[in-house]
PDB file of C-alpha atoms in Angstrom:
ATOM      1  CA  UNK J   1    -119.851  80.838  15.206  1.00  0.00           C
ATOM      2  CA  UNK J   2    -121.831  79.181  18.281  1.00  0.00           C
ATOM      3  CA  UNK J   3    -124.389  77.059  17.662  1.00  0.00           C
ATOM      4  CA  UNK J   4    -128.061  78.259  17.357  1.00  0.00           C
ATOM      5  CA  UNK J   5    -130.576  77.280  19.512  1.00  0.00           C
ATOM      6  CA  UNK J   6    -132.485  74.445  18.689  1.00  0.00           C
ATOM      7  CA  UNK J   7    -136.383  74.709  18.043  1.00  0.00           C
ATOM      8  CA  UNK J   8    -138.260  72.598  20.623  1.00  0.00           C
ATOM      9  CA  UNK J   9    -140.691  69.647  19.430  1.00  0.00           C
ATOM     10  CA  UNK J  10    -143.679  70.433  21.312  1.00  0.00           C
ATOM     11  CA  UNK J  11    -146.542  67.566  21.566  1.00  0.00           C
ATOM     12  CA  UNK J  12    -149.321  69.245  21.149  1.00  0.00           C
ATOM     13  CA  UNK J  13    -151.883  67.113  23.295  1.00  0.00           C
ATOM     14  CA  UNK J  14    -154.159  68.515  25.405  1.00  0.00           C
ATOM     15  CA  UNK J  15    -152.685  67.553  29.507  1.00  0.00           C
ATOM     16  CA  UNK J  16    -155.262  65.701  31.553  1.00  0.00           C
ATOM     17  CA  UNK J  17    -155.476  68.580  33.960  1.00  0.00           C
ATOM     18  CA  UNK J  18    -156.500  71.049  31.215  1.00  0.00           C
ATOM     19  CA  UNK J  19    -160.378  71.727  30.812  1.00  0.00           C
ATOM     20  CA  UNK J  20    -163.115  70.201  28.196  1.00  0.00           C
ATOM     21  CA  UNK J  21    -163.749  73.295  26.126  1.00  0.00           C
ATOM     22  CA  UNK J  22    -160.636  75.345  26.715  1.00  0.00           C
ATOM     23  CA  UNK J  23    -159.551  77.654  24.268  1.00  0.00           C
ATOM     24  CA  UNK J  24    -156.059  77.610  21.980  1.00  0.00           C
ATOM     25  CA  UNK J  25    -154.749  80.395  19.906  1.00  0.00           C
ATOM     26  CA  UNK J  26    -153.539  78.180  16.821  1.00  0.00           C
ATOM     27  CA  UNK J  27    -151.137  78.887  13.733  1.00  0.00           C
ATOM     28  CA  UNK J  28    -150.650  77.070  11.121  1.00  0.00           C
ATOM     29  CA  UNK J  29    -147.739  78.485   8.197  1.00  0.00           C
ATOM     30  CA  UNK J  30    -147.763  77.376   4.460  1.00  0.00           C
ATOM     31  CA  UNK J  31    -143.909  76.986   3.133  1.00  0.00           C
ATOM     32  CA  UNK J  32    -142.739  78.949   1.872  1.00  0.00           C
ATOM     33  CA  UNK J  33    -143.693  82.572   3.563  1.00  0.00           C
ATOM     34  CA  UNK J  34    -144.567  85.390   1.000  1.00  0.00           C
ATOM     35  CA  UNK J  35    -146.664  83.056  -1.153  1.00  0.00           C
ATOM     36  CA  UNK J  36    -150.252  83.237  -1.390  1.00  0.00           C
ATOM     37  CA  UNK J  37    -151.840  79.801  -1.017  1.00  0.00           C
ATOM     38  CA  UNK J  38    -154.709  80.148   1.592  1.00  0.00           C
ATOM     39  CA  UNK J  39    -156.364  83.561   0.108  1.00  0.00           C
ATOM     40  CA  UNK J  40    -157.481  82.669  -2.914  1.00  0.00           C
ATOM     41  CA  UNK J  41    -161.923  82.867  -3.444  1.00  0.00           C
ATOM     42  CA  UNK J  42    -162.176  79.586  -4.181  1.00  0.00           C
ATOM     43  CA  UNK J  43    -159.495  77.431  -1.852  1.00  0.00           C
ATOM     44  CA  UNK J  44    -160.687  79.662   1.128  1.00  0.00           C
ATOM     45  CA  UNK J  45    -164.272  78.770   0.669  1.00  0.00           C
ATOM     46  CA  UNK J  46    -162.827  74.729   0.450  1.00  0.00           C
ATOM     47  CA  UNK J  47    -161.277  75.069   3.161  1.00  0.00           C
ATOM     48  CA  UNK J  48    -163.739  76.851   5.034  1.00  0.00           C
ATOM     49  CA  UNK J  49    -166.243  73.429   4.201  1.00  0.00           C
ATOM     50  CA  UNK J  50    -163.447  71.393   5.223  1.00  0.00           C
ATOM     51  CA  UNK J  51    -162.801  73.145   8.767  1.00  0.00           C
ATOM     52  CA  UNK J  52    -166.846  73.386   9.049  1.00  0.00           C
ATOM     53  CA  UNK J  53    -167.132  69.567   8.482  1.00  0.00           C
ATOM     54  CA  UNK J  54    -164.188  68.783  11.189  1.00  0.00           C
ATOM     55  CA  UNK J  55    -166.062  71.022  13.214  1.00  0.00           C
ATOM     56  CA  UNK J  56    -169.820  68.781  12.397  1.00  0.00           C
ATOM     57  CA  UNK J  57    -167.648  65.833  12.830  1.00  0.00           C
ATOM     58  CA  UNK J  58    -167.034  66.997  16.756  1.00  0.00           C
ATOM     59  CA  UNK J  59    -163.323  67.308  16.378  1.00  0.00           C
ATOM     60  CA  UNK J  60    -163.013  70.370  17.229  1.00  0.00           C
ATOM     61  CA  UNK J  61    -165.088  73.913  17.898  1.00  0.00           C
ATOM     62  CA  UNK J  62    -164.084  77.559  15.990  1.00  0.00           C
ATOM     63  CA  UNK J  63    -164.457  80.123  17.261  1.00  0.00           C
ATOM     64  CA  UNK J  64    -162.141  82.559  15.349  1.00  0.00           C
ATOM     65  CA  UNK J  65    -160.559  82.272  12.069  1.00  0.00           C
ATOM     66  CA  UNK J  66    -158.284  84.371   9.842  1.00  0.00           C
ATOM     67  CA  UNK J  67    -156.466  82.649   6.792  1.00  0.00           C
ATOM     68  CA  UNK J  68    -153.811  84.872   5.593  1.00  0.00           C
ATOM     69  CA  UNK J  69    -151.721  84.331   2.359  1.00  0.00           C
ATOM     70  CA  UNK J  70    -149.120  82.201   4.031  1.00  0.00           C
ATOM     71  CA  UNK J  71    -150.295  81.642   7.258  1.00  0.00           C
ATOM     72  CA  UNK J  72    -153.969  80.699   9.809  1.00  0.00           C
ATOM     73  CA  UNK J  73    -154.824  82.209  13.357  1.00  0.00           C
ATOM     74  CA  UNK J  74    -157.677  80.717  14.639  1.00  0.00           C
ATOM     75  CA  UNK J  75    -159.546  80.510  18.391  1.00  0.00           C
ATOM     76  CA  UNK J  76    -160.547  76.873  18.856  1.00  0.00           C
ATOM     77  CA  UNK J  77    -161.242  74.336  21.449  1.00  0.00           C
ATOM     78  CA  UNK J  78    -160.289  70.622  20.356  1.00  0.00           C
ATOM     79  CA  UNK J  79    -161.901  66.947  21.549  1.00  0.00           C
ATOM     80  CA  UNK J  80    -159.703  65.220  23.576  1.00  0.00           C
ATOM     81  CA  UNK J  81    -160.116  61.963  20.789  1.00  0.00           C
ATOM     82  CA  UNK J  82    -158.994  62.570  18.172  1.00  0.00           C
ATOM     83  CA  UNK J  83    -156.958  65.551  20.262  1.00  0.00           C
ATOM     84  CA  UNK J  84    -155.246  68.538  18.964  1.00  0.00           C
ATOM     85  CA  UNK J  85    -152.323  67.126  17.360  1.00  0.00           C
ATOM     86  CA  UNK J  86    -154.222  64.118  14.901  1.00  0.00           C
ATOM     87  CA  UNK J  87    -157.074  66.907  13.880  1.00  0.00           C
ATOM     88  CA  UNK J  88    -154.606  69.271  12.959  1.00  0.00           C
ATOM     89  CA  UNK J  89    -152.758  67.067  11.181  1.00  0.00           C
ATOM     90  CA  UNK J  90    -155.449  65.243   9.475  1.00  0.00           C
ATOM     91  CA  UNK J  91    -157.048  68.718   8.123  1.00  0.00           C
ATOM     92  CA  UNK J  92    -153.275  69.631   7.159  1.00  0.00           C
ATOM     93  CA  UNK J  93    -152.681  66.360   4.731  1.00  0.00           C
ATOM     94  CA  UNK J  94    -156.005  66.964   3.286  1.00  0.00           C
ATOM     95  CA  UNK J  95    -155.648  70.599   2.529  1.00  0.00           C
ATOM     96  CA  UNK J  96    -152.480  69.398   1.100  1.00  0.00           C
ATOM     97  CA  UNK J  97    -153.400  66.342  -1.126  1.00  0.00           C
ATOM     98  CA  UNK J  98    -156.728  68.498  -2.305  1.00  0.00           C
ATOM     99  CA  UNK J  99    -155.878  72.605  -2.489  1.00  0.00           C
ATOM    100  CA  UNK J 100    -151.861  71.988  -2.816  1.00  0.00           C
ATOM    101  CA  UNK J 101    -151.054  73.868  -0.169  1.00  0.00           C
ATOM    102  CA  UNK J 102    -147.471  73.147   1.368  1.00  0.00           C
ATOM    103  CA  UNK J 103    -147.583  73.483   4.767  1.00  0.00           C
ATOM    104  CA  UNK J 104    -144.760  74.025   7.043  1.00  0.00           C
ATOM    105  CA  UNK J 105    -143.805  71.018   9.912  1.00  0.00           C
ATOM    106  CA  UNK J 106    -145.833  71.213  13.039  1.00  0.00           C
ATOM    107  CA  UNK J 107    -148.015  74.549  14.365  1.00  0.00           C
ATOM    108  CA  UNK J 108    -148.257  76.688  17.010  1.00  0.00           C
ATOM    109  CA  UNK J 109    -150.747  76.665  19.915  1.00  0.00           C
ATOM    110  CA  UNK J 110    -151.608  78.659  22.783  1.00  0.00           C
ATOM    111  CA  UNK J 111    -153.923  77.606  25.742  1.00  0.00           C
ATOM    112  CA  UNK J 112    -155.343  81.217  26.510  1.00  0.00           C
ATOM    113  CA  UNK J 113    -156.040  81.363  30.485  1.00  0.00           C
ATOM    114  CA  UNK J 114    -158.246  84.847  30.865  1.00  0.00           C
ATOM    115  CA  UNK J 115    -160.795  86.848  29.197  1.00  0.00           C
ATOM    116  CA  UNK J 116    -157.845  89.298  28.899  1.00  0.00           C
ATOM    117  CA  UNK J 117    -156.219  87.040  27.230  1.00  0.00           C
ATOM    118  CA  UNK J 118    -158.822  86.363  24.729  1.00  0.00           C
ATOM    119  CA  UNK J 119    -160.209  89.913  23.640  1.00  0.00           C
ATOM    120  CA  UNK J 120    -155.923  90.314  23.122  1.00  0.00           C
ATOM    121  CA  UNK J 121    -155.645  87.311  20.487  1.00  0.00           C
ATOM    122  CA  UNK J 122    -158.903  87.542  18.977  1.00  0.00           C
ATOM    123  CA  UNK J 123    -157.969  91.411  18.195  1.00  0.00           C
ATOM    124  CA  UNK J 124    -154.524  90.216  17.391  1.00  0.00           C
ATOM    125  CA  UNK J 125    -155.929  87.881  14.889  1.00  0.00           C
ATOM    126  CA  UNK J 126    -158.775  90.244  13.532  1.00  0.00           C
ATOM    127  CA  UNK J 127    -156.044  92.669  12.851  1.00  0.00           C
ATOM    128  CA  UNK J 128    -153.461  90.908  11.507  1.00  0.00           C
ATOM    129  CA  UNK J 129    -154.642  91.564   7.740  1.00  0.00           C
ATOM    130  CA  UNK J 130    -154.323  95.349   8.976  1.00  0.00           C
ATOM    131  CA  UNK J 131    -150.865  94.661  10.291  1.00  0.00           C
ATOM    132  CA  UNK J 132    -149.491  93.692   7.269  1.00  0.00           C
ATOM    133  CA  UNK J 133    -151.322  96.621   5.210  1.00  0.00           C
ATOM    134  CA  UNK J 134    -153.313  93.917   3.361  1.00  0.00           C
ATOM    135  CA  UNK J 135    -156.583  96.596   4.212  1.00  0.00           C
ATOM    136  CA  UNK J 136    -157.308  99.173   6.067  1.00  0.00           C
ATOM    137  CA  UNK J 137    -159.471  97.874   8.274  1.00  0.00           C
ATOM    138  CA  UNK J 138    -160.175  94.729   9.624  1.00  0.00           C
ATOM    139  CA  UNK J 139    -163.710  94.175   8.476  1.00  0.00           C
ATOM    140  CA  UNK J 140    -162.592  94.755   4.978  1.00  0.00           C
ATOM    141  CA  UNK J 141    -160.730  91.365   5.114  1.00  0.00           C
ATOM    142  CA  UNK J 142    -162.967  88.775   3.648  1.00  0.00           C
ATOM    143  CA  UNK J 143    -161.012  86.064   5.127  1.00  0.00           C
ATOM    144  CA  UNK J 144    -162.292  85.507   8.321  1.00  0.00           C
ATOM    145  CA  UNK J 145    -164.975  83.408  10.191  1.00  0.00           C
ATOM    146  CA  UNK J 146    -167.180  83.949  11.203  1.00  0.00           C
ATOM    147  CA  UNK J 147    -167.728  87.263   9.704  1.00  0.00           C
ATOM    148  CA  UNK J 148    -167.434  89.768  12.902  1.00  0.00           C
ATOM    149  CA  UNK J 149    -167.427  93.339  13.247  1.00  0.00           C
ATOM    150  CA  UNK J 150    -165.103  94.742  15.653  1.00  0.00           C
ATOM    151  CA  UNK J 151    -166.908  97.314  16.852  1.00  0.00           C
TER     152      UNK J 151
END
């Protein structure tokens, strides 16, 4: 059997040559998939007041968030100190130590480049709860922010 392709470590820091205020599609997986640890009324509104404080703080600016039971998408634009990587990690240990939640290594990002690009993966995230036949319709999803209508 040949070997499988290795997963790349990426760095996660923001280049020099990349914009104040640009925008990254994020995601951010619990271990293991299938379990529900982020959509539960009470740890969702936690860590709501814990992205919302990171966000007072100046670490880093939401635009768009979905928690999902295993997994985040969110639309957010990151300081260059503490940078992408340490805020993302620092919000990940504490929704660990204080909700429980097991998180999977690392997350995904996404500089988005366009307009295009950002009606796509805010729809994408909006309906993603849709997608997996979680509702029916986006705005029935109450775990989003801010609370959005997509029409």
């Amino acid at each position: 059997m040949p070997d499988l392709p290795q997963r790349k470590n990426l760095p996660h820091e923001i280049p020099s040559w990349v914009s104040d205020g640009d925008v990254y599609f994020i995601t951010i997986c619990a271990n293991p998939k299938g379990v529900n640890q982020l959509c539960h009324p009470e740890v969702a509104v936690r860590l709501w007041e814990s992205m919302g404080f990171r966000q007072s703080r100046g670490e880093w600016w939401m635009h768009l968030a979905v928690f999902m039971p295993d997994h985040l998408h969110a639309l957010m634009c990151f300081a260059r100190t503490p940078g992408m990587k340490r805020s993302i990690s620092q919000w990940k240990r504490y929704a660990a130590r204080e909700f429980h939640i097991h998180w999977q290594d690392g997350f995904f990002d996404h500089r988005l480049r366009t307009d295009e690009s950002w009606l796509e993966k805010s729809h994408y995230i909006r309906m993603n709860p849709v997608r997996a036949r979680l509702v029916d319709q986006a705005e029935a999803w109450p775990y989003v922010w801010p609370k959005i209508s997509l029409r």
